[in-house]
């Protein structure tokens, strides 16, 4: 039972354009969402998060949108840079599950071409 | 401030053996979580420890176990290794693992079971 899904295994965009990474979830108890970026042979690094009481959160070039009714979130990267090439994971947690239990999607590999 | 440290980085074991992985959290962090990353399954939650107690557990067999020491350092053990246990094992720490708190990941231990 995949509660968090990233249906696009890969995405390729041109440098300077917008990258949009999508994530769907099925568990309505999820109330906090995070995006992580991962390079090969390294651990995931935190990018941006959003609480379910918001529908948008921005941090520099990164914006996360949350559509609770559709159980969908997306990460926008504008403008995209070659250094953004990595695997991006969305993750969700529920306040009913105490602590550090995150449910991750399968990841989307972003390639930004110069 | 030092990040999350995992040792060893790489391990090669044979079926039937057991293995112990170590994780030192960021100084001051009391919650330590473990995740397994495989190409087919993404990142899956193993368990979380807080103040030397297991607070959360994922859907893994009893061959996977862990513990946390009084200095918050954690170890996970896998007994009777199977080929399917080959994966990247990631440790993450946070202050107390509560909602709206991001997790900081280590670089992982790459385990290969032959």
XYZ file of N, CA and C in Angstrom:
684
model
N 0.844 -1.187 0.000
C 0.000 0.000 0.000
C 0.884 1.243 0.000
N 0.977 1.869 -1.166
C 1.847 3.024 -1.322
C 1.061 4.268 -0.939
N 1.283 4.800 0.240
C 0.500 5.936 0.712
C 0.967 7.256 0.119
N 2.208 7.297 -0.328
C 2.764 8.502 -0.957
C 3.338 8.069 -2.295
N 2.879 8.719 -3.358
C 3.285 8.294 -4.696
C 3.868 9.448 -5.502
N 4.983 9.167 -6.138
C 5.542 10.089 -7.099
C 5.531 9.339 -8.420
N 4.593 9.687 -9.265
C 4.333 8.880 -10.447
C 5.330 9.079 -11.580
N 6.120 10.135 -11.491
C 7.120 10.355 -12.540
C 8.493 9.948 -12.019
N 9.052 8.866 -12.533
C 10.379 8.453 -12.053
C 11.479 9.442 -12.463
N 11.244 10.163 -13.547
C 12.281 11.084 -14.017
C 11.653 12.291 -14.686
N 12.444 13.369 -14.706
C 12.005 14.625 -15.320
C 13.245 15.323 -15.855
N 13.140 15.841 -17.067
C 14.262 16.569 -17.661
C 13.791 17.954 -18.056
N 14.527 18.978 -17.612
C 14.170 20.356 -17.955
C 15.425 21.113 -18.381
N 15.194 22.223 -19.057
C 16.286 23.073 -19.510
C 16.650 24.064 -18.401
N 17.919 24.344 -18.294
C 18.375 25.340 -17.327
C 17.608 26.645 -17.506
N 17.197 27.222 -16.387
C 16.477 28.488 -16.429
C 14.962 28.336 -16.481
N 14.492 27.138 -16.849
C 13.047 26.914 -16.918
C 12.535 26.431 -15.566
N 11.222 26.255 -15.479
C 10.616 25.769 -14.248
C 10.622 24.244 -14.203
N 10.927 23.712 -13.036
C 10.791 22.270 -12.788
C 9.590 22.090 -11.864
N 8.714 21.169 -12.224
C 7.542 20.883 -11.384
C 7.550 19.396 -11.055
N 7.689 19.095 -9.780
C 7.686 17.710 -9.320
C 6.404 17.468 -8.536
N 5.751 16.370 -8.837
C 4.448 16.091 -8.251
C 4.460 14.926 -7.276
N 3.496 14.962 -6.372
C 3.401 13.935 -5.344
C 1.933 13.796 -4.944
N 1.442 12.581 -4.850
C 0.074 12.320 -4.418
C 0.096 11.454 -3.166
N -0.898 11.643 -2.317
C -0.975 10.825 -1.112
C -2.404 10.339 -0.919
N -2.529 9.277 -0.157
C -3.857 8.695 0.026
C -4.375 8.823 1.454
N -3.481 9.000 2.408
C -3.869 9.017 3.807
C -4.276 10.428 4.236
N -5.543 10.625 4.546
C -6.028 11.952 4.913
C -5.546 12.384 6.298
N -4.903 11.486 7.026
C -4.359 11.832 8.340
C -3.013 12.534 8.243
N -2.413 12.523 7.062
C -1.136 13.229 6.898
C -1.375 14.727 7.063
N -0.558 15.377 7.869
C -0.746 16.802 8.080
C 0.547 17.606 8.007
N 1.610 16.958 7.575
C 2.870 17.686 7.391
C 3.623 17.008 6.276
N 4.140 17.827 5.359
C 4.768 17.290 4.164
C 6.136 17.929 3.965
N 7.076 17.138 3.484
C 8.441 17.613 3.301
C 8.961 17.160 1.938
N 9.873 17.943 1.416
C 10.622 17.547 0.227
C 12.100 17.432 0.586
N 12.698 16.333 0.117
C 14.118 16.099 0.317
C 14.774 15.919 -1.037
N 16.039 16.296 -1.085
C 16.842 16.158 -2.292
C 17.967 15.176 -1.973
N 18.265 14.293 -2.927
C 19.295 13.292 -2.647
C 20.230 13.134 -3.835
N 21.530 13.255 -3.531
C 22.563 12.934 -4.505
C 23.020 11.504 -4.265
N 23.565 10.843 -5.295
C 24.061 9.477 -5.129
C 25.083 9.389 -4.000
N 25.009 8.315 -3.246
C 25.966 8.027 -2.173
C 25.926 9.056 -1.041
N 24.864 9.850 -0.977
C 24.696 10.772 0.135
C 23.313 10.590 0.739
N 23.147 11.068 1.967
C 21.828 11.019 2.557
C 20.948 12.137 2.027
N 19.639 12.000 2.151
C 18.726 13.072 1.714
C 18.958 14.341 2.526
N 18.831 15.469 1.860
C 18.922 16.749 2.552
C 17.576 17.470 2.435
N 17.176 18.088 3.519
C 15.885 18.769 3.577
C 15.858 19.976 2.651
N 14.732 20.137 1.941
C 14.554 21.281 1.048
C 13.528 22.262 1.590
N 12.313 21.779 1.750
C 11.215 22.658 2.116
C 10.089 21.800 2.664
N 9.249 22.406 3.497
C 8.135 21.657 4.072
C 6.884 22.519 4.053
N 5.743 21.868 4.332
C 4.484 22.598 4.414
C 3.556 21.880 5.373
N 2.887 22.666 6.184
C 1.886 22.122 7.091
C 0.542 22.106 6.373
N -0.332 21.219 6.821
C -1.628 21.095 6.149
C -2.533 22.308 6.358
N -2.157 23.218 7.249
C -2.975 24.419 7.432
C -2.651 25.480 6.379
N -1.619 25.222 5.574
C -1.236 26.146 4.514
C -1.466 25.501 3.161
N -1.484 26.329 2.118
C -1.540 25.757 0.779
C -0.318 26.114 -0.061
N 0.567 26.914 0.513
C 1.758 27.314 -0.223
C 2.853 27.696 0.756
N 4.084 27.333 0.402
C 5.231 27.766 1.186
C 6.391 28.007 0.232
N 7.049 29.156 0.424
C 8.141 29.531 -0.477
C 9.455 29.645 0.259
N 10.532 29.275 -0.411
C 11.870 29.474 0.137
C 12.826 29.655 -1.034
N 13.074 30.902 -1.370
C 13.973 31.178 -2.483
C 13.414 30.674 -3.801
N 14.156 29.821 -4.471
C 13.714 29.298 -5.764
C 12.705 28.159 -5.627
N 12.470 27.718 -4.419
C 11.618 26.549 -4.176
C 10.271 26.966 -3.584
N 9.201 26.440 -4.188
C 7.853 26.673 -3.679
C 7.127 25.337 -3.641
N 6.479 25.070 -2.531
C 5.661 23.867 -2.434
C 4.199 24.283 -2.341
N 3.363 23.607 -3.117
C 1.926 23.839 -3.126
C 1.230 22.590 -2.601
N 0.208 22.806 -1.788
C -0.554 21.691 -1.243
C -2.021 21.863 -1.586
N -2.604 20.841 -2.203
C -4.031 20.812 -2.512
C -4.635 19.654 -1.712
N -5.193 20.000 -0.556
C -5.675 18.947 0.346
C -6.851 18.179 -0.231
N -7.727 18.872 -0.935
C -8.898 18.185 -1.465
C -8.503 17.146 -2.504
N -7.456 17.433 -3.237
C -6.966 16.488 -4.250
C -5.901 15.559 -3.686
N -5.487 15.801 -2.456
C -4.398 15.035 -1.831
C -3.173 15.044 -2.747
N -2.782 16.252 -3.090
C -1.710 16.422 -4.064
C -0.809 17.562 -3.617
N 0.497 17.342 -3.747
C 1.417 18.455 -3.552
C 2.430 18.484 -4.672
N 2.972 19.675 -4.879
C 3.954 19.826 -5.941
C 5.078 20.729 -5.468
N 6.236 20.505 -6.044
C 7.412 21.321 -5.764
C 7.796 22.035 -7.056
N 7.866 23.371 -6.990
C 8.272 24.156 -8.134
C 9.669 24.706 -7.890
N 10.528 24.569 -8.872
C 11.887 25.115 -8.783
C 12.043 26.102 -9.936
N 12.222 27.385 -9.561
C 12.337 28.422 -10.582
C 13.433 29.427 -10.197
N 14.415 29.706 -11.046
C 14.714 28.956 -12.255
C 15.512 27.693 -11.926
N 15.414 26.698 -12.749
C 16.160 25.459 -12.525
C 17.625 25.657 -12.900
N 18.499 25.011 -12.110
C 19.934 25.119 -12.344
C 20.529 23.715 -12.459
N 21.640 23.558 -13.185
C 22.241 22.226 -13.312
C 22.534 21.564 -11.957
N 22.869 22.348 -10.957
C 23.135 21.802 -9.629
C 21.904 21.237 -8.947
N 20.722 21.493 -9.519
C 19.485 20.935 -8.962
C 19.290 19.490 -9.392
N 20.102 19.017 -10.306
C 19.984 17.635 -10.776
C 20.240 16.679 -9.619
N 19.227 15.895 -9.283
C 19.275 14.993 -8.121
C 17.965 14.210 -8.101
N 17.829 13.343 -7.121
C 16.556 12.658 -6.904
C 15.796 13.407 -5.807
N 14.543 13.695 -6.063
C 13.707 14.431 -5.120
C 12.642 13.492 -4.544
N 12.576 13.490 -3.219
C 11.595 12.665 -2.520
C 10.598 13.564 -1.806
N 9.327 13.249 -1.951
C 8.368 13.878 -1.056
C 8.101 12.906 0.088
N 7.757 13.457 1.227
C 7.522 12.648 2.417
C 6.366 13.252 3.195
N 5.671 12.412 3.928
C 4.526 12.867 4.710
C 4.559 12.248 6.091
N 3.958 12.957 7.040
C 3.829 12.397 8.378
C 2.478 12.812 8.953
N 2.093 12.088 9.972
C 0.830 12.360 10.643
C 1.116 12.638 12.111
N 0.438 13.647 12.636
C 0.623 13.949 14.058
C 0.107 12.818 14.932
N -0.662 11.890 14.334
C -1.129 10.740 15.104
C -0.033 9.702 15.257
N 0.978 9.773 14.396
C 2.164 8.938 14.543
C 3.234 9.795 15.170
N 3.505 9.556 16.392
C 4.520 10.364 17.055
C 5.854 10.233 16.373
N 6.606 11.307 16.416
C 8.015 11.190 16.147
C 8.438 11.123 14.694
N 9.587 10.504 14.494
C 10.302 10.602 13.228
C 9.871 9.635 12.159
N 8.593 9.259 12.097
C 8.164 8.333 11.062
C 7.674 9.124 9.856
N 8.472 9.116 8.816
C 8.086 9.735 7.553
C 7.757 8.644 6.549
N 6.705 8.896 5.761
C 6.370 8.009 4.660
C 6.848 8.690 3.384
N 7.735 8.016 2.655
C 8.350 8.601 1.476
C 7.718 8.104 0.190
N 7.752 8.957 -0.823
C 7.444 8.519 -2.171
C 8.654 7.818 -2.765
N 8.489 7.363 -3.992
C 9.545 6.584 -4.651
C 10.670 7.457 -5.186
N 10.411 8.741 -5.296
C 11.440 9.647 -5.806
C 11.268 9.961 -7.275
N 11.675 11.181 -7.635
C 11.718 11.612 -9.039
C 13.120 12.117 -9.320
N 13.746 11.564 -10.347
C 15.091 11.995 -10.715
C 15.002 13.175 -11.671
N 15.471 14.319 -11.193
C 15.449 15.546 -11.991
C 16.792 15.738 -12.673
N 16.734 16.017 -13.968
C 17.942 16.332 -14.729
C 17.759 17.713 -15.337
N 18.641 18.642 -14.977
C 18.580 19.993 -15.524
C 19.721 20.153 -16.509
N 19.367 20.378 -17.756
C 20.372 20.428 -18.812
C 20.775 21.866 -19.133
N 22.102 22.105 -19.256
C 22.581 23.475 -19.535
C 22.113 23.938 -20.912
N 28.784 22.580 13.587
C 28.099 21.471 14.252
C 28.186 20.238 13.354
N 28.688 19.132 13.862
C 28.826 17.928 13.063
C 27.452 17.388 12.713
N 27.360 16.768 11.517
C 26.103 16.188 11.080
C 25.911 14.801 11.640
N 24.954 14.094 11.067
C 24.693 12.718 11.467
C 25.785 11.826 10.870
N 26.395 11.027 11.711
C 27.504 10.179 11.276
C 27.107 8.721 11.332
N 27.300 8.044 10.194
C 26.985 6.620 10.144
C 28.255 5.828 9.813
N 28.436 4.743 10.519
C 29.567 3.850 10.237
C 29.094 2.404 10.243
N 29.733 1.569 9.414
C 30.669 1.935 8.355
C 29.916 2.481 7.132
N 30.609 2.977 6.142
C 29.976 3.446 4.906
C 29.570 2.280 4.012
N 30.390 1.259 4.000
C 30.142 0.101 3.146
C 30.372 -1.182 3.939
N 29.566 -2.178 3.618
C 29.670 -3.479 4.267
C 29.328 -4.557 3.257
N 30.097 -5.629 3.265
C 29.751 -6.795 2.455
C 29.649 -7.979 3.388
N 28.513 -8.644 3.345
C 28.261 -9.798 4.203
C 27.710 -10.928 3.341
N 27.679 -12.116 3.927
C 27.080 -13.248 3.220
C 25.775 -13.653 3.907
N 24.967 -14.339 3.181
C 23.669 -14.789 3.711
C 23.849 -15.538 5.016
N 22.961 -15.299 5.944
C 23.009 -15.990 7.224
C 23.792 -15.258 8.301
N 24.676 -14.344 7.892
C 25.436 -13.590 8.881
C 24.564 -12.515 9.529
N 25.122 -11.872 10.528
C 24.433 -10.740 11.121
C 25.310 -9.503 10.971
N 24.680 -8.331 11.107
C 25.422 -7.093 10.922
C 24.904 -6.042 11.912
N 25.804 -5.189 12.340
C 25.444 -4.073 13.230
C 25.908 -2.771 12.600
N 24.977 -1.827 12.476
C 25.285 -0.515 11.914
C 25.175 0.516 13.028
N 25.991 1.559 12.915
C 26.041 2.549 13.974
C 25.666 3.936 13.455
N 25.056 4.728 14.329
C 24.634 6.077 13.977
C 24.865 7.016 15.160
N 25.575 8.111 14.903
C 25.734 9.162 15.908
C 24.938 10.377 15.452
N 23.922 10.771 16.219
C 23.076 11.890 15.796
C 23.783 13.221 15.982
N 23.168 14.263 15.466
C 23.653 15.614 15.707
C 23.601 15.881 17.206
N 24.607 16.561 17.714
C 24.681 16.831 19.139
C 23.410 17.524 19.627
N 22.825 16.959 20.681
C 21.603 17.536 21.229
C 20.331 16.885 20.717
N 20.430 16.203 19.588
C 19.247 15.511 19.062
C 19.001 14.236 19.859
N 17.744 14.001 20.201
C 17.418 12.838 21.017
C 16.614 11.779 20.261
N 16.095 12.141 19.087
C 15.328 11.182 18.291
C 16.211 10.667 17.153
N 16.249 9.357 17.014
C 16.999 8.727 15.919
C 16.076 7.750 15.202
N 15.989 7.902 13.889
C 15.161 7.016 13.072
C 16.041 6.299 12.068
N 15.591 5.132 11.655
C 16.310 4.346 10.651
C 15.395 4.081 9.464
N 15.997 4.175 8.263
C 15.274 3.933 7.035
C 16.090 3.011 6.139
N 15.368 2.239 5.333
C 16.012 1.377 4.338
C 15.663 1.916 2.950
N 16.692 2.094 2.113
C 16.430 2.522 0.746
C 16.853 1.430 -0.222
N 15.906 0.989 -1.032
C 16.191 0.046 -2.099
C 15.660 0.624 -3.400
N 16.241 0.221 -4.539
C 15.796 0.793 -5.818
C 14.308 0.588 -6.066
N 13.772 -0.551 -5.679
C 12.370 -0.812 -5.982
C 11.384 -0.223 -4.988
N 11.819 -0.040 -3.737
C 10.883 0.330 -2.667
C 11.064 1.747 -2.138
N 12.038 2.475 -2.620
C 12.237 3.828 -2.093
C 12.743 3.775 -0.662
N 12.444 4.799 0.121
C 12.859 4.841 1.525
C 11.737 4.314 2.397
N 12.040 3.309 3.185
C 11.026 2.743 4.069
C 11.469 2.846 5.522
N 10.541 3.232 6.357
C 10.798 3.450 7.776
C 10.992 2.127 8.496
N 12.071 2.036 9.246
C 12.348 0.836 10.041
C 11.867 1.022 11.471
N 12.450 1.955 12.189
C 12.044 2.252 13.566
C 12.630 3.574 14.017
N 12.092 4.048 15.144
C 12.556 5.294 15.730
C 12.803 5.093 17.212
N 13.869 5.686 17.698
C 14.190 5.642 19.120
C 14.240 7.055 19.676
N 13.750 7.153 20.901
C 13.782 8.433 21.616
C 14.015 8.127 23.080
N 15.027 8.757 23.648
C 15.374 8.524 25.055
C 15.486 7.036 25.359
N 16.205 6.336 24.500
C 16.547 4.915 24.683
C 15.352 3.970 24.540
N 14.214 4.495 24.082
C 13.010 3.662 23.942
C 12.559 3.671 22.492
N 12.132 2.509 21.994
C 11.587 2.477 20.653
C 10.200 3.111 20.669
N 10.026 4.148 19.882
C 8.781 4.908 19.919
C 7.879 4.581 18.734
N 8.480 4.080 17.660
C 7.718 3.812 16.450
C 8.393 2.660 15.717
N 7.601 1.870 15.030
C 8.177 0.723 14.335
C 7.509 0.567 12.981
N 8.286 0.271 11.965
C 7.746 0.023 10.639
C 7.421 -1.448 10.456
N 7.094 -1.813 9.229
C 6.672 -3.177 8.926
C 7.832 -4.033 8.442
N 8.769 -4.273 9.302
C 9.911 -5.126 8.979
C 9.915 -6.312 9.927
N 10.488 -7.442 9.465
C 10.512 -8.633 10.332
C 11.388 -8.425 11.556
N 11.220 -9.319 12.528
C 11.940 -9.212 13.780
C 13.444 -9.353 13.652
N 13.920 -9.758 12.464
C 15.379 -9.842 12.259
C 16.021 -8.456 12.332
N 15.214 -7.449 12.136
C 15.688 -6.065 12.204
C 15.407 -5.531 13.606
N 16.449 -5.114 14.283
C 16.274 -4.585 15.632
C 17.209 -3.402 15.828
N 16.973 -2.677 16.883
C 17.825 -1.527 17.146
C 17.870 -1.230 18.617
N 18.680 -0.272 18.945
C 18.717 0.228 20.314
C 19.327 1.627 20.300
N 19.102 2.316 21.418
C 19.673 3.654 21.565
C 20.327 3.744 22.930
N 21.456 4.381 22.939
C 22.216 4.505 24.188
C 21.907 5.846 24.868
N 22.410 5.989 26.075
C 22.094 7.195 26.860
C 22.645 8.471 26.212
N 23.653 8.345 25.357
C 24.198 9.528 24.665
C 23.501 9.765 23.319
N 22.394 9.081 23.103
C 21.546 9.164 21.904
C 22.104 8.430 20.694
N 23.322 7.935 20.775
C 23.839 7.120 19.676
C 22.974 5.882 19.509
N 22.854 5.417 18.268
C 21.958 4.287 18.022
C 22.669 3.233 17.188
N 22.252 2.024 17.353
C 22.721 0.924 16.521
C 21.516 0.178 15.986
N 21.639 -0.354 14.780
C 20.637 -1.288 14.298
C 21.335 -2.589 13.921
N 20.640 -3.663 14.149
C 21.183 -4.989 13.914
C 20.249 -5.745 12.967
N 20.851 -6.456 12.041
C 20.079 -7.345 11.186
C 20.678 -8.739 11.343
N 19.856 -9.674 11.763
C 20.341 -11.042 11.951
C 19.917 -11.895 10.758
N 20.597 -13.011 10.598
C 20.274 -13.981 9.539
C 20.022 -13.261 8.213
N 21.043 -12.604 7.729
C 20.921 -11.781 6.530
C 20.405 -12.560 5.334
N 19.560 -11.878 4.556
C 19.034 -12.425 3.306
C 19.498 -11.527 2.167
N 19.476 -12.087 0.938
C 19.910 -11.308 -0.217
C 19.120 -10.016 -0.344
N 17.841 -10.080 -0.021
C 16.960 -8.921 -0.138
C 17.243 -7.815 0.864
N 18.141 -8.071 1.805
C 18.503 -7.031 2.783
C 19.535 -6.073 2.212
N 20.052 -6.376 1.034
C 21.002 -5.471 0.388
C 20.312 -4.141 0.131
N 20.868 -3.083 0.688
C 20.202 -1.777 0.618
C 21.118 -0.717 1.201
N 20.681 0.521 1.037
C 21.318 1.636 1.736
C 20.520 1.879 3.012
N 21.172 1.824 4.147
C 20.503 2.047 5.424
C 20.844 3.449 5.916
N 19.799 4.233 6.098
C 19.957 5.634 6.459
C 19.469 5.871 7.880
N 20.227 6.691 8.573
C 19.849 7.099 9.915
C 19.505 8.582 9.858
N 18.511 8.989 10.619
C 18.128 10.398 10.665
C 17.930 10.816 12.113
N 18.261 12.058 12.404
C 18.055 12.523 13.777
C 17.279 13.838 13.788
N 16.658 14.105 14.915
C 15.990 15.375 15.131
C 15.972 15.647 16.622
N 15.567 16.848 16.980
C 15.582 17.235 18.394
C 14.737 16.267 19.218
N 13.446 16.198 18.894
C 12.623 15.206 19.596
C 11.618 14.523 18.682
N 11.770 14.727 17.360
C 10.953 13.998 16.401
C 9.497 14.416 16.352
N 9.177 15.583 16.839
C 7.774 15.995 16.856
C 7.359 16.585 15.515
N 6.073 16.802 15.376
C 5.519 17.323 14.141
C 6.178 18.650 13.787
N 6.294 18.909 12.510
C 6.870 20.146 11.980
C 8.365 20.247 12.236
N 8.949 19.128 12.551
C 10.388 19.101 12.739
C 11.016 18.287 11.611
N 12.031 18.864 10.953
C 12.640 18.126 9.863
C 13.667 17.140 10.408
N 13.893 16.106 9.632
C 14.897 15.115 9.977
C 16.185 15.409 9.222
N 17.303 15.177 9.909
C 18.618 15.322 9.285
C 19.176 13.926 9.069
N 19.552 13.639 7.829
C 20.013 12.304 7.486
C 21.529 12.217 7.433
N 22.025 11.021 7.762
C 23.423 10.710 7.531
C 23.613 10.247 6.088
N 24.860 9.923 5.743
C 25.166 9.499 4.366
C 24.826 8.036 4.112
N 24.550 7.309 5.184
C 24.094 5.940 5.005
C 25.190 4.893 5.067
N 24.770 3.665 5.272
C 25.646 2.494 5.182
C 25.118 1.640 4.040
N 25.958 1.404 3.046
C 25.571 0.560 1.916
C 25.906 -0.881 2.254
N 24.885 -1.700 2.432
C 25.059 -3.105 2.792
C 24.821 -3.975 1.566
N 25.782 -4.819 1.275
C 25.632 -5.792 0.195
C 25.674 -7.176 0.805
N 24.649 -7.980 0.514
C 24.578 -9.351 1.017
C 24.781 -10.305 -0.157
N 25.819 -11.124 -0.052
C 26.150 -12.033 -1.150
C 25.738 -13.466 -0.861
